[in-house]
Tab-separated table of C-alpha atoms and ligand atoms in Angstrom:
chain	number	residue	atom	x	y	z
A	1	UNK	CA	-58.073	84.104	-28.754
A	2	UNK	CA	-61.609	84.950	-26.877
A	3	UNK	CA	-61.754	84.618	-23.494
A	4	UNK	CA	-65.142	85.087	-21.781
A	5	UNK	CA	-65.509	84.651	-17.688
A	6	UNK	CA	-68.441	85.371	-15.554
A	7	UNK	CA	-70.539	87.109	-18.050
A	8	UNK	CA	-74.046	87.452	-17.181
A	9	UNK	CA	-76.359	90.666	-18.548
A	10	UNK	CA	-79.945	91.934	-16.980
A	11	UNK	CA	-82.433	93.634	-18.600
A	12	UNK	CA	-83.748	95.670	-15.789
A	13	UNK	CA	-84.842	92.797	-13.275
A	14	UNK	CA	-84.501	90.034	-15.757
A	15	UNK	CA	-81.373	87.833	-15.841
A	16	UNK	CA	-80.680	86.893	-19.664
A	17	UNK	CA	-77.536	85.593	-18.987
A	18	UNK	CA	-76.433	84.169	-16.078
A	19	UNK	CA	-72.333	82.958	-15.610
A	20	UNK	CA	-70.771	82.683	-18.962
A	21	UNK	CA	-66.999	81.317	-19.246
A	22	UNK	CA	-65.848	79.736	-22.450
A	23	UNK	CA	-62.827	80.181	-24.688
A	24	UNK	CA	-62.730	80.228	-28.397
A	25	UNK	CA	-59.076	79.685	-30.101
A	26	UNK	CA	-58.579	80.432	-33.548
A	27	UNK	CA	-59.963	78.638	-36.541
A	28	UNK	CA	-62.691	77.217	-34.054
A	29	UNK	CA	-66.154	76.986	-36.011
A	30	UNK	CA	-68.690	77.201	-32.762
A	31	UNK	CA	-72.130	76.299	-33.383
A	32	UNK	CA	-74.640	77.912	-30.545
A	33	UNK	CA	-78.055	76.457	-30.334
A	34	UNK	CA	-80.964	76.197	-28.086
A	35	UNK	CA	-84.966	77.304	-27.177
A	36	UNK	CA	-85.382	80.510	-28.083
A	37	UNK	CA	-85.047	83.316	-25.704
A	38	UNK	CA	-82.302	81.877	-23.950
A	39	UNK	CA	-80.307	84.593	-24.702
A	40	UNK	CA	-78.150	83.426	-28.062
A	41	UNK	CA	-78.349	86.592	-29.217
A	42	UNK	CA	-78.350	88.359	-26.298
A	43	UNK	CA	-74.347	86.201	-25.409
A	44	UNK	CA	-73.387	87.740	-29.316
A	45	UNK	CA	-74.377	91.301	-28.860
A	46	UNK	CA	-72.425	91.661	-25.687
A	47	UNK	CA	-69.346	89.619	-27.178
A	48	UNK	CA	-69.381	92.903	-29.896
A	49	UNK	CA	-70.607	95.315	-27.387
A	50	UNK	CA	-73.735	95.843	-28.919
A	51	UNK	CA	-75.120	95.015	-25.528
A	52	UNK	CA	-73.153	96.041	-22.348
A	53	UNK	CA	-72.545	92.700	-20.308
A	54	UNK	CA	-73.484	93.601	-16.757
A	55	UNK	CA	-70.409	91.758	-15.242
A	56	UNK	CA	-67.832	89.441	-15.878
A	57	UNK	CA	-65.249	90.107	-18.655
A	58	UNK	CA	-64.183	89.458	-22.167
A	59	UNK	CA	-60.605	89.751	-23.373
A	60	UNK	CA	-59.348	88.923	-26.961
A	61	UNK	CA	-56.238	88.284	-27.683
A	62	UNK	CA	-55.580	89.138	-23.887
A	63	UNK	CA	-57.208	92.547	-24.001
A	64	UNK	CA	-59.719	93.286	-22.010
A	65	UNK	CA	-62.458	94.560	-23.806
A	66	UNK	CA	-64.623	95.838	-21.271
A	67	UNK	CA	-62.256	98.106	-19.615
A	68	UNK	CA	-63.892	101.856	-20.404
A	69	UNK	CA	-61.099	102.715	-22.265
A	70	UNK	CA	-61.493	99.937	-24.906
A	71	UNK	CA	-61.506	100.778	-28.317
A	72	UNK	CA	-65.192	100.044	-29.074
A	73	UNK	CA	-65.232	100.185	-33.238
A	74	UNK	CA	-62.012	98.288	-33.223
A	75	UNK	CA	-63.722	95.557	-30.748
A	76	UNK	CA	-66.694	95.566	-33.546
A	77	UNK	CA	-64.115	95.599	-36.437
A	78	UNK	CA	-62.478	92.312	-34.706
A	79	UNK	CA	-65.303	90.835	-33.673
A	80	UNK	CA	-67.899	91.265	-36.826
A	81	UNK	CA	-71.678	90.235	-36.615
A	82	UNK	CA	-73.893	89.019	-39.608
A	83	UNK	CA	-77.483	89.352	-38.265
A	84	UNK	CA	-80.812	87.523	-39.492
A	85	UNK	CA	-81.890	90.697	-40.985
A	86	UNK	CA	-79.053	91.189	-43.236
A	87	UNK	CA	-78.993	95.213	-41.913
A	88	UNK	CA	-77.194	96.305	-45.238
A	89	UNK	CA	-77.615	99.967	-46.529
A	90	UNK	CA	-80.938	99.893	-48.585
A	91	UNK	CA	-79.459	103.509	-50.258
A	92	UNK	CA	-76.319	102.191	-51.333
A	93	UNK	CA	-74.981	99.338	-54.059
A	94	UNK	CA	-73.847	95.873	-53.153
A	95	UNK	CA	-70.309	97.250	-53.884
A	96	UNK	CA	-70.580	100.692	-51.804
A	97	UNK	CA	-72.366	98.551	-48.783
A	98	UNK	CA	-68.766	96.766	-48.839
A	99	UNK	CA	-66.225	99.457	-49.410
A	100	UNK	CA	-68.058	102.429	-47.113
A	101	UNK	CA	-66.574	100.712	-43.624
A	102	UNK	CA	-63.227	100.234	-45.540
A	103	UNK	CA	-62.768	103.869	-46.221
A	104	UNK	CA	-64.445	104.974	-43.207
A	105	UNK	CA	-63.075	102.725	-40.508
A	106	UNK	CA	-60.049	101.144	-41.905
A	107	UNK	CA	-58.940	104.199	-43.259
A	108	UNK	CA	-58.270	102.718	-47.038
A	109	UNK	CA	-58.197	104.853	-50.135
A	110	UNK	CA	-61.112	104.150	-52.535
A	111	UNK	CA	-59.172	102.035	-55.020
A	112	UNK	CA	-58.112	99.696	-52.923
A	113	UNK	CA	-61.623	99.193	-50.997
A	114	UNK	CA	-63.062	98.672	-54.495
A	115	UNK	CA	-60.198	96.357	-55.467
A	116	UNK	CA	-60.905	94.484	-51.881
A	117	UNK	CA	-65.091	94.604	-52.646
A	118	UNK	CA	-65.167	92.976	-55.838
A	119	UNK	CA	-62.816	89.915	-54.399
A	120	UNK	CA	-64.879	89.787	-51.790
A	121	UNK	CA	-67.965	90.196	-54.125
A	122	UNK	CA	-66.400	87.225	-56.361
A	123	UNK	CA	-66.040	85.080	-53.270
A	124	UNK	CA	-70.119	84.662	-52.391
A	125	UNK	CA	-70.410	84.384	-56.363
A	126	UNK	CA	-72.325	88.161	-56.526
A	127	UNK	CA	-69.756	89.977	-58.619
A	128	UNK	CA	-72.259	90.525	-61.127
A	129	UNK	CA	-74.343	92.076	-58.312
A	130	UNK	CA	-71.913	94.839	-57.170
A	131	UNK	CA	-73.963	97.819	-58.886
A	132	UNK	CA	-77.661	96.349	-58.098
A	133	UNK	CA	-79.164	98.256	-54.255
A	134	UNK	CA	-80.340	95.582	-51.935
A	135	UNK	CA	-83.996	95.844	-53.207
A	136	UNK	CA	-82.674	94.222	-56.328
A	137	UNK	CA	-81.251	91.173	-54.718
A	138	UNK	CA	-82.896	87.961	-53.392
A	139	UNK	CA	-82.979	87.306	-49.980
A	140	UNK	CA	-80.102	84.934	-50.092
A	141	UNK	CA	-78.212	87.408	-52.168
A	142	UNK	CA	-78.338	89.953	-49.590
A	143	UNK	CA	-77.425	87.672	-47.001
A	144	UNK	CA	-74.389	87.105	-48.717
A	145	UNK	CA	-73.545	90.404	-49.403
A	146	UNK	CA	-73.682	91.185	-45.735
A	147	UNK	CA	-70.916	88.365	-45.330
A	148	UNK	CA	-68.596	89.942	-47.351
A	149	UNK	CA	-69.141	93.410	-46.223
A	150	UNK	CA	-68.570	91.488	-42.574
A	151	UNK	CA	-65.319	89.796	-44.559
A	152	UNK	CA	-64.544	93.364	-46.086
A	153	UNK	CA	-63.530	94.379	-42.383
A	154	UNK	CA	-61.000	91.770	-41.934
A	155	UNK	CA	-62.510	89.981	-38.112
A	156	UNK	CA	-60.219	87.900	-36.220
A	157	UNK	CA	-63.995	85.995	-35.828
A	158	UNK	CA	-67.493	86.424	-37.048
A	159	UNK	CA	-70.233	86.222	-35.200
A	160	UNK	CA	-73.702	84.906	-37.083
A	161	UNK	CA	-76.914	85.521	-35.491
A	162	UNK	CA	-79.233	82.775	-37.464
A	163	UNK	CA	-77.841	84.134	-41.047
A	164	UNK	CA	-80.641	82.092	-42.662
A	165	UNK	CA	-83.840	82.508	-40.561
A	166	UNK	CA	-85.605	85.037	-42.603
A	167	UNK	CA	-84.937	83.281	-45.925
A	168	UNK	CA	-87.190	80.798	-47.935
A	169	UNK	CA	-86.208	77.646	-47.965
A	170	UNK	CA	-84.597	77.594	-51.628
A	171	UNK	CA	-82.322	79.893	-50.812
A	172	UNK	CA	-80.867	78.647	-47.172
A	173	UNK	CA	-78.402	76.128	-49.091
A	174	UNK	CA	-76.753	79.119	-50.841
A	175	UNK	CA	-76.152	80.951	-47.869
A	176	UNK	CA	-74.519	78.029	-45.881
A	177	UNK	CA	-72.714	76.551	-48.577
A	178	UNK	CA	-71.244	80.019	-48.476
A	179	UNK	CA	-70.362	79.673	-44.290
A	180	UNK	CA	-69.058	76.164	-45.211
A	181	UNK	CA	-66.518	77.728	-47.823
A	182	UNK	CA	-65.285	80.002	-44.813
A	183	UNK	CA	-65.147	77.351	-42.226
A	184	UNK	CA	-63.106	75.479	-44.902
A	185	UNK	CA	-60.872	78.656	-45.404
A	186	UNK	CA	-60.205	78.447	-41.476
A	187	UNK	CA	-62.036	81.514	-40.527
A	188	UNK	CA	-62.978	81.798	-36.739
A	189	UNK	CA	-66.728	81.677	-36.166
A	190	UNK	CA	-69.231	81.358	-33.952
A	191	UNK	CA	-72.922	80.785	-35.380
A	192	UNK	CA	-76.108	80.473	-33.700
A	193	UNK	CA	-78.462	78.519	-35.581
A	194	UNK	CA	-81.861	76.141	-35.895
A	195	UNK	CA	-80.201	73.790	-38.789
A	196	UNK	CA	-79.409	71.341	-36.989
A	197	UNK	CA	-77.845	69.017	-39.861
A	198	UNK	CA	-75.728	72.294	-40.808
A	199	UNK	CA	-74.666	72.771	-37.136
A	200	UNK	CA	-73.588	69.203	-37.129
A	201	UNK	CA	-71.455	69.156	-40.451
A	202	UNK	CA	-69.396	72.510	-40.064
A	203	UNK	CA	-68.559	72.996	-36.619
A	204	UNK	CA	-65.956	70.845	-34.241
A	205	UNK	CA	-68.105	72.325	-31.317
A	206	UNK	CA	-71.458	72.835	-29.829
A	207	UNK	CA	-72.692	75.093	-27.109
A	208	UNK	CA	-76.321	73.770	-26.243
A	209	UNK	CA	-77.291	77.078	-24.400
A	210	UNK	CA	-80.759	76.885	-22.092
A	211	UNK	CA	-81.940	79.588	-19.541
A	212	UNK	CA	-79.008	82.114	-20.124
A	213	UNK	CA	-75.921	78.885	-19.888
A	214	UNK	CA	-74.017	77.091	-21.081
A	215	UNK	CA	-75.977	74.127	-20.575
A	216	UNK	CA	-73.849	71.506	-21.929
A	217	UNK	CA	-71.050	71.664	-24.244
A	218	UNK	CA	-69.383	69.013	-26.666
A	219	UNK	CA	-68.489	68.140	-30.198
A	220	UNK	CA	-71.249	67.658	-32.584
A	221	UNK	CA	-71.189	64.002	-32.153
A	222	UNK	CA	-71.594	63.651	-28.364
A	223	UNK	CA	-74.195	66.898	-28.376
A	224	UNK	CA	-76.712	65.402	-31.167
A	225	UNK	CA	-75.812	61.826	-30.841
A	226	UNK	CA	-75.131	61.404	-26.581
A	227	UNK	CA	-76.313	64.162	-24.693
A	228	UNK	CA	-75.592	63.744	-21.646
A	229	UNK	CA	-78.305	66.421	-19.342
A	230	UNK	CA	-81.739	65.944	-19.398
A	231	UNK	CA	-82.742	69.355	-21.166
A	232	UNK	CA	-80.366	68.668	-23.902
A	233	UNK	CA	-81.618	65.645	-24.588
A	234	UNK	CA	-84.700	66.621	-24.630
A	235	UNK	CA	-84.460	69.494	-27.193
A	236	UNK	CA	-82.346	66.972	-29.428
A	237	UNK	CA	-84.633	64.814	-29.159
A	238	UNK	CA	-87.529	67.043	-30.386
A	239	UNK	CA	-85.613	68.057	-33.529
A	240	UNK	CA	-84.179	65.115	-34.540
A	241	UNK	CA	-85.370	63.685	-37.779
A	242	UNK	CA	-86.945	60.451	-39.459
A	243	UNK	CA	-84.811	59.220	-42.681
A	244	UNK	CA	-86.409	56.620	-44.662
A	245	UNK	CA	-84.430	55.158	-47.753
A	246	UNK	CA	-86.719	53.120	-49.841
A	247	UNK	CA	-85.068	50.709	-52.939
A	248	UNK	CA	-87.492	49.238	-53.954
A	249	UNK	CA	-91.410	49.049	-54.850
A	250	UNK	CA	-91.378	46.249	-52.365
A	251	UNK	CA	-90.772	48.539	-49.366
A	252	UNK	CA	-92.522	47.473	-46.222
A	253	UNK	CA	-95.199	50.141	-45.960
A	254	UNK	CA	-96.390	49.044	-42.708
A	255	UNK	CA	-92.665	49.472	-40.925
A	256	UNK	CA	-92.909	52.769	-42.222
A	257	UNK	CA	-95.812	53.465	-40.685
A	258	UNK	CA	-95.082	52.685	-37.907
A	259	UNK	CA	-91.926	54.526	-37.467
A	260	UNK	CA	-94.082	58.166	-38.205
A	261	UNK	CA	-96.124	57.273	-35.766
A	262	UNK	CA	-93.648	56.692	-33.218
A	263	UNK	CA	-92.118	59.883	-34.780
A	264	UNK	CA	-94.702	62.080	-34.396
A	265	UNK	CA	-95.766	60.751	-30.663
A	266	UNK	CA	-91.519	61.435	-29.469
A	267	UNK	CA	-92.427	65.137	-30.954
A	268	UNK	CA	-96.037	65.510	-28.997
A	269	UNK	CA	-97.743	65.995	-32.209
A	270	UNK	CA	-101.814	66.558	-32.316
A	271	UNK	CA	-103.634	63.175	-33.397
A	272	UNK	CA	-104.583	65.443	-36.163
A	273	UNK	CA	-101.447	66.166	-37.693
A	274	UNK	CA	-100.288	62.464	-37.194
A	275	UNK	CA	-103.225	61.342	-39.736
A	276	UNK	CA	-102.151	64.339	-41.765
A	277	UNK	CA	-99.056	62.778	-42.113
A	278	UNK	CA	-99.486	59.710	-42.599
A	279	UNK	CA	-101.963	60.456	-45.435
A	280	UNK	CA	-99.831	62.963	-47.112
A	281	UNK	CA	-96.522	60.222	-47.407
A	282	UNK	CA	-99.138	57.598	-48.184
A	283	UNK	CA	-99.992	59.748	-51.714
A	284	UNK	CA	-96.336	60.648	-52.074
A	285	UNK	CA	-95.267	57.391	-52.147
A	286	UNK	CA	-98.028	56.539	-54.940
A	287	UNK	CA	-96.940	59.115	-56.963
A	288	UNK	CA	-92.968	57.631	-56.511
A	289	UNK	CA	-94.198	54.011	-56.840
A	290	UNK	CA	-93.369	53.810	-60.809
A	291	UNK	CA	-89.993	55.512	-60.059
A	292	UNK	CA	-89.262	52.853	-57.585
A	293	UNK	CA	-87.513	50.176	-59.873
A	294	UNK	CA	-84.993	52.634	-61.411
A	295	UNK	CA	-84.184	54.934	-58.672
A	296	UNK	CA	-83.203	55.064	-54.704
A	297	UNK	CA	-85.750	57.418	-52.702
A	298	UNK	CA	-84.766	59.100	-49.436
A	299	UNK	CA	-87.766	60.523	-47.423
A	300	UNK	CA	-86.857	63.344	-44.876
A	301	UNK	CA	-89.898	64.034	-41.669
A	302	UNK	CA	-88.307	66.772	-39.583
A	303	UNK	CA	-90.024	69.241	-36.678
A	304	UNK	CA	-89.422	72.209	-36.647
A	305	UNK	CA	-90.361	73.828	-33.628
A	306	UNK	CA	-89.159	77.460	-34.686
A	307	UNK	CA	-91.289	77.284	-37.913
A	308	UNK	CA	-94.097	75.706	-35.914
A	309	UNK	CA	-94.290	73.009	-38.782
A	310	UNK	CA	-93.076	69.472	-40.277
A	311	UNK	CA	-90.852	69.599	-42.869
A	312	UNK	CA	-91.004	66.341	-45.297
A	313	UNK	CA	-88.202	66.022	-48.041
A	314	UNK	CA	-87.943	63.572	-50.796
A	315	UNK	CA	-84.839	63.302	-52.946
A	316	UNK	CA	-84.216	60.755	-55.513
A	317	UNK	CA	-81.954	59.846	-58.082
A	318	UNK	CA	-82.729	59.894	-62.020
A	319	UNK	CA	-83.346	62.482	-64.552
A	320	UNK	CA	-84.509	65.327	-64.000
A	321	UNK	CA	-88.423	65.352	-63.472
A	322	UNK	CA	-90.425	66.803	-60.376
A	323	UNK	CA	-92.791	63.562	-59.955
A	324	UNK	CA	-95.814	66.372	-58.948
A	325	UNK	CA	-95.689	67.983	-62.099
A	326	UNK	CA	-98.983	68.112	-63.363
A	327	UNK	CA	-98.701	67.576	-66.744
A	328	UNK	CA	-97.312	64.175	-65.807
A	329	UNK	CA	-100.245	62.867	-63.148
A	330	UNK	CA	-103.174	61.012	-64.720
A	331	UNK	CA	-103.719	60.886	-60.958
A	332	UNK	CA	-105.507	64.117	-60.050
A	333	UNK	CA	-107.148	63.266	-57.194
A	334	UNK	CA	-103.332	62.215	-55.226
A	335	UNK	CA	-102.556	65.602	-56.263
A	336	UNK	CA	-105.390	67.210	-55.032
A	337	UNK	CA	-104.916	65.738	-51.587
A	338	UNK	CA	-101.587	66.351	-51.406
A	339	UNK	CA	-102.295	70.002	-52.206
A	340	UNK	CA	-104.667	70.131	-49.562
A	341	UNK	CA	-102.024	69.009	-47.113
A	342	UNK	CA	-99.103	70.812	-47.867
A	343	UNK	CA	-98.849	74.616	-47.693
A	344	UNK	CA	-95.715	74.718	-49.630
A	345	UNK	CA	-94.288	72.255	-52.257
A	346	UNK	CA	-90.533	73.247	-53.775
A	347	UNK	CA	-89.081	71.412	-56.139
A	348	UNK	CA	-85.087	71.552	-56.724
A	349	UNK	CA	-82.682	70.190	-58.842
A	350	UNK	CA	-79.461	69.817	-57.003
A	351	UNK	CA	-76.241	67.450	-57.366
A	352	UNK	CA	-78.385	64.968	-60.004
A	353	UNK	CA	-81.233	64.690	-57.776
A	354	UNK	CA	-84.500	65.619	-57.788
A	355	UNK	CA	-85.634	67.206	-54.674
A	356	UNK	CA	-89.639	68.006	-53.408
A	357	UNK	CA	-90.062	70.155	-50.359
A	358	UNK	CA	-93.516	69.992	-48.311
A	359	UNK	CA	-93.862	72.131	-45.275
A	360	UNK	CA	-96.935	71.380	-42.952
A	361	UNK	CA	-98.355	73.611	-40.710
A	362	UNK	CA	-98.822	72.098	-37.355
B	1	LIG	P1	-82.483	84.014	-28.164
B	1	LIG	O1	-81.594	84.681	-29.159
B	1	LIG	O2	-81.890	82.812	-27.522
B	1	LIG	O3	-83.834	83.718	-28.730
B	1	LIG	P2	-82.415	86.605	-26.869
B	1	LIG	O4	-80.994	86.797	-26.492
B	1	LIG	O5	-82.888	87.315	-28.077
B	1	LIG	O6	-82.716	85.042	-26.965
B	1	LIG	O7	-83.355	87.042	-25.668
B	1	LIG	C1	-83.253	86.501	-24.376
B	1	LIG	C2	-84.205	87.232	-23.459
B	1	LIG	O8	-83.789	88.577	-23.289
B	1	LIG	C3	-85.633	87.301	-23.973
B	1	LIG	O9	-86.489	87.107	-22.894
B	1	LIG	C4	-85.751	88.712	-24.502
B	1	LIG	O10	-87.066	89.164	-24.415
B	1	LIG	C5	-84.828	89.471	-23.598
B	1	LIG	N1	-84.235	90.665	-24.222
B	1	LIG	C6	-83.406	90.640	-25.307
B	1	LIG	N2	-83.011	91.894	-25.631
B	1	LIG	C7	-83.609	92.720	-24.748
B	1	LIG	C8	-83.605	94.149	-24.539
B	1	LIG	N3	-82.875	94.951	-25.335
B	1	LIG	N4	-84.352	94.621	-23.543
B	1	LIG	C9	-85.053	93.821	-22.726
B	1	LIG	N5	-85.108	92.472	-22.849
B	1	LIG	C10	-84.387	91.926	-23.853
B	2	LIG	MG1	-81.973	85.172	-31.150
C-alpha cells in the first residue's frame, strides 16, 4: 500500500533522516519508537508532505507521491495525521471541527457531513460533546475528537505523532483504548509512541528508529523481548519495567529489595533516588499490609526517560477503596512520607481494581 525507498530529509546541513525504505500493507498497525530527535516525526511529516523529503520516494498505492504534479490535499486526505497537540479549531464545535474538511475537501453536502460527524462522534463515545468548542473538553476529549475528525476524512492510513504525550496520566487509557478499537476495526496505522506496553499490545510491528534509521525492525516480541543490535537493546533495556505480584503478607521483602536495586542500577539512577525508592515502596507496602490476606497486589516501577521520572503503580483486587485515603490512615506519619516522595498520587477505579499512581521526579 506505502512504499517508501531512499528517503532521507536535511534541515539545512543537518541530516534528520538518512536512507529510509520500508513498506506498509494494509491493515498493518506500525508502532515507531525511539530517543527523541531521531527524526519520528520528522519520517511522518514527510510521509504527508508536511515536510518535503529531500530524496528518495514515496508511492501509495503505486503512485508516486512526490512527483510535482501530485495531488498534495488528496496525499494528506489519504494519508491523515493526529498530532500530540490535538491542532483542532479552538473557534469551532466538536461537530463543525469534523464536518468543515468534509464539505470543504470532500466536497459533501452539509447533511451528510453532519450525519457522518455524529457517527464518528458516537464512535470515541463524545456524541454528547458535538456542540461544546475545544476549551470545553478535557484533554483526552480533544484528543479524541481530533481522531474522528482524522476518521471524518476517510485515510487509507493514519499517521499518530505521540497522540497521548501532552495528556495527564488519567486520561492516556481513554485515548488508546480508543486506537485499540481502530486497530481492532483493521484500520491502517502507523503510531509513534513512548508507551511501551501499548506499543507492544496493538501493533504486529515495530520500527526501533535511532539517528534518522531504521535501526532494527521486528514484531513486538523479538523488538522488546530479543533485540538483536546493541542500541536497541540498550534503549529497551532502559524502559523496561519491574512487576512485582505480592499474595501474601508473607512476601519476601528482602527479594524485593533487591530486585529495585538492581532495577534502578540497569537504569543509571542517582544513589539518591534509589533510597527514594526504596523508602517510598517500603511505606506503600505498610499501608497494603492489612489488605494482603484478602487481595492479590501487583506493583509497577517503570523509567521514564521522556518524563524524566519513575513511575510506580499499584493495582489490587477488592472493593473499591484507595488504601491512601486519609480518612482511613491512623498512620499519618506513612502518609506524610509518602507525600513527601511522590509529586503526584492518582487513584483509579478501573475493571474491579483499585489503582494508585505515584510519579517521582528523578
Ligand atoms: P523525534 O520526533 O524523533 O523526536 P524530530 O523528527 O522531531 O525527532 O526531529 C529530529 C531532528 O530534526 C531534531 O534534531 C530536530 O531539531 C530537527 N528538526 C525537526 N524539524 C525541523 C525543522 N523544521 N527545521 C530544522 N530542524 C528540524
Ligand atoms: Mg517527535
Amino acid at each position: 500500500m506505502i512504499k517508501v525507498e531512499h528517503l532521507s530529509k536535511k534541515f539545512g546541513d543537518l541530516v534528520v533522516l538518512r536512507d529510509i525504505t520500508i513498506e506498509i500493507r494494509k491493515g498493518e498497525v506500525i508502532s515507531i519508537i525511539g530517543p527523541s530527535g531521531t527524526g519520528k516525526s520528522t519520517f511522518l511529516r514527510c510521509l504527508n508532505l508536511l515536510d518535503r523529503p529531500s530524496s528518495g520516494s514515496i508511492y501509495i498505492d503505486g503512485i508516486d507521491i512526490l512527483d510535482p504534479k501530485a495531488d498534495v490535499p488528496k496525499v494528506r486526505q489519504k494519508m491523515n495525521m493526529v498530532f500530540q497537540s490535538f491542532n483542532l479549531f479552538s473557534h469551532l464545535t466538536s461537530l463543525e471541527n469534523l464536518t468543515i474538511g468534509q464539505t470543504k475537501l470532500l466536497g459533501m453536502s452539509k447533511k451528510d457531513a453532519k450525519h457522518k460527524s455524529m457517527e464518528l462522534l458516537k464512535l470515541v463515545g463524545l456524541a454528547e460533546k458535538a456542540d461544546s468548542f475545544p476549551d470545553e473538553l478535557s484533554g483526552g476529549q480533544k484528543q479524541r475528537v481530533a481522531i474522528a475528525r482524522c476518521l471524518a476524512m476517510d485515510p487509507e492510513i493514519i499517521l499518530f505523532d505521540e497522540p497521548t504525550s501532552a495528556l495527564d496520566p488519567t486520561m492516556v487509557s481513554e485515548v488508546l483504548s480508543v486506537i485499540r478499537r481502530l486497530a481492532k476495526d483493521g484500520m491502517t496505522m502507523a503510531i509513534v509512541t513512548h508507551e511501551m506496553d501499548f506499543a507492544r499490545d496493538v501493533s504486529n510491528r515495530v520500527l526501533y528508529m535511532d539517528e534518522g534509521l531504521i535501526y532494527e525492525e521486528g514484531t513486538p516480541q523479538q523488538i522488546f523481548e530479543n533485540p538483536q543490535k546493541e542500541r536497541t537493546m540498550a534503549f529497551i533495556n532502559r524502559i523496561r519495567s519491574l512487576n512485582y505480584h505480592i499474595s501474601s503478607p508473607d512476601y519476601d521483602l528482602y527479594a524485593l529489595n533487591a530486585e529495585i536495586e538492581i532495577f534502578c542500577e540497569k537504569q543509571i539512577l542517582p544513589r539518591k533516588t534509589r533510597h527514594n525508592v526504596l523508602l517510598l515502596v517500603e511505606e506503600m507496602l505498610q499501608i497494603y499490609n492489612p489488605f494482603l490476606h484478602s487481595t492479590i497486589l501487583d506493583m509497577k516501577l517503570a523509567y521514564s526517560e521522556k518524563k524524566e521520572s519513575l513511575e510506580l503503580v499499584f493495582e489490587n483486587t477488592g472493593e473499591a477503596i484507595n488504601p491512601l485515603d486519609k480518612k482511613r490512615l491512623p498512620d499519618e506519619l506513612g502518609l506524610r512520607i509518602i507525600n513527601n516522595l511522590a509529586e503526584s498520587i492518582i487513584y483509579q477505579r478501573e475493571d474491579n481494581k483499585n489503582r494508585l499512581t505515584l510519579m517521582m521526579r528523578l
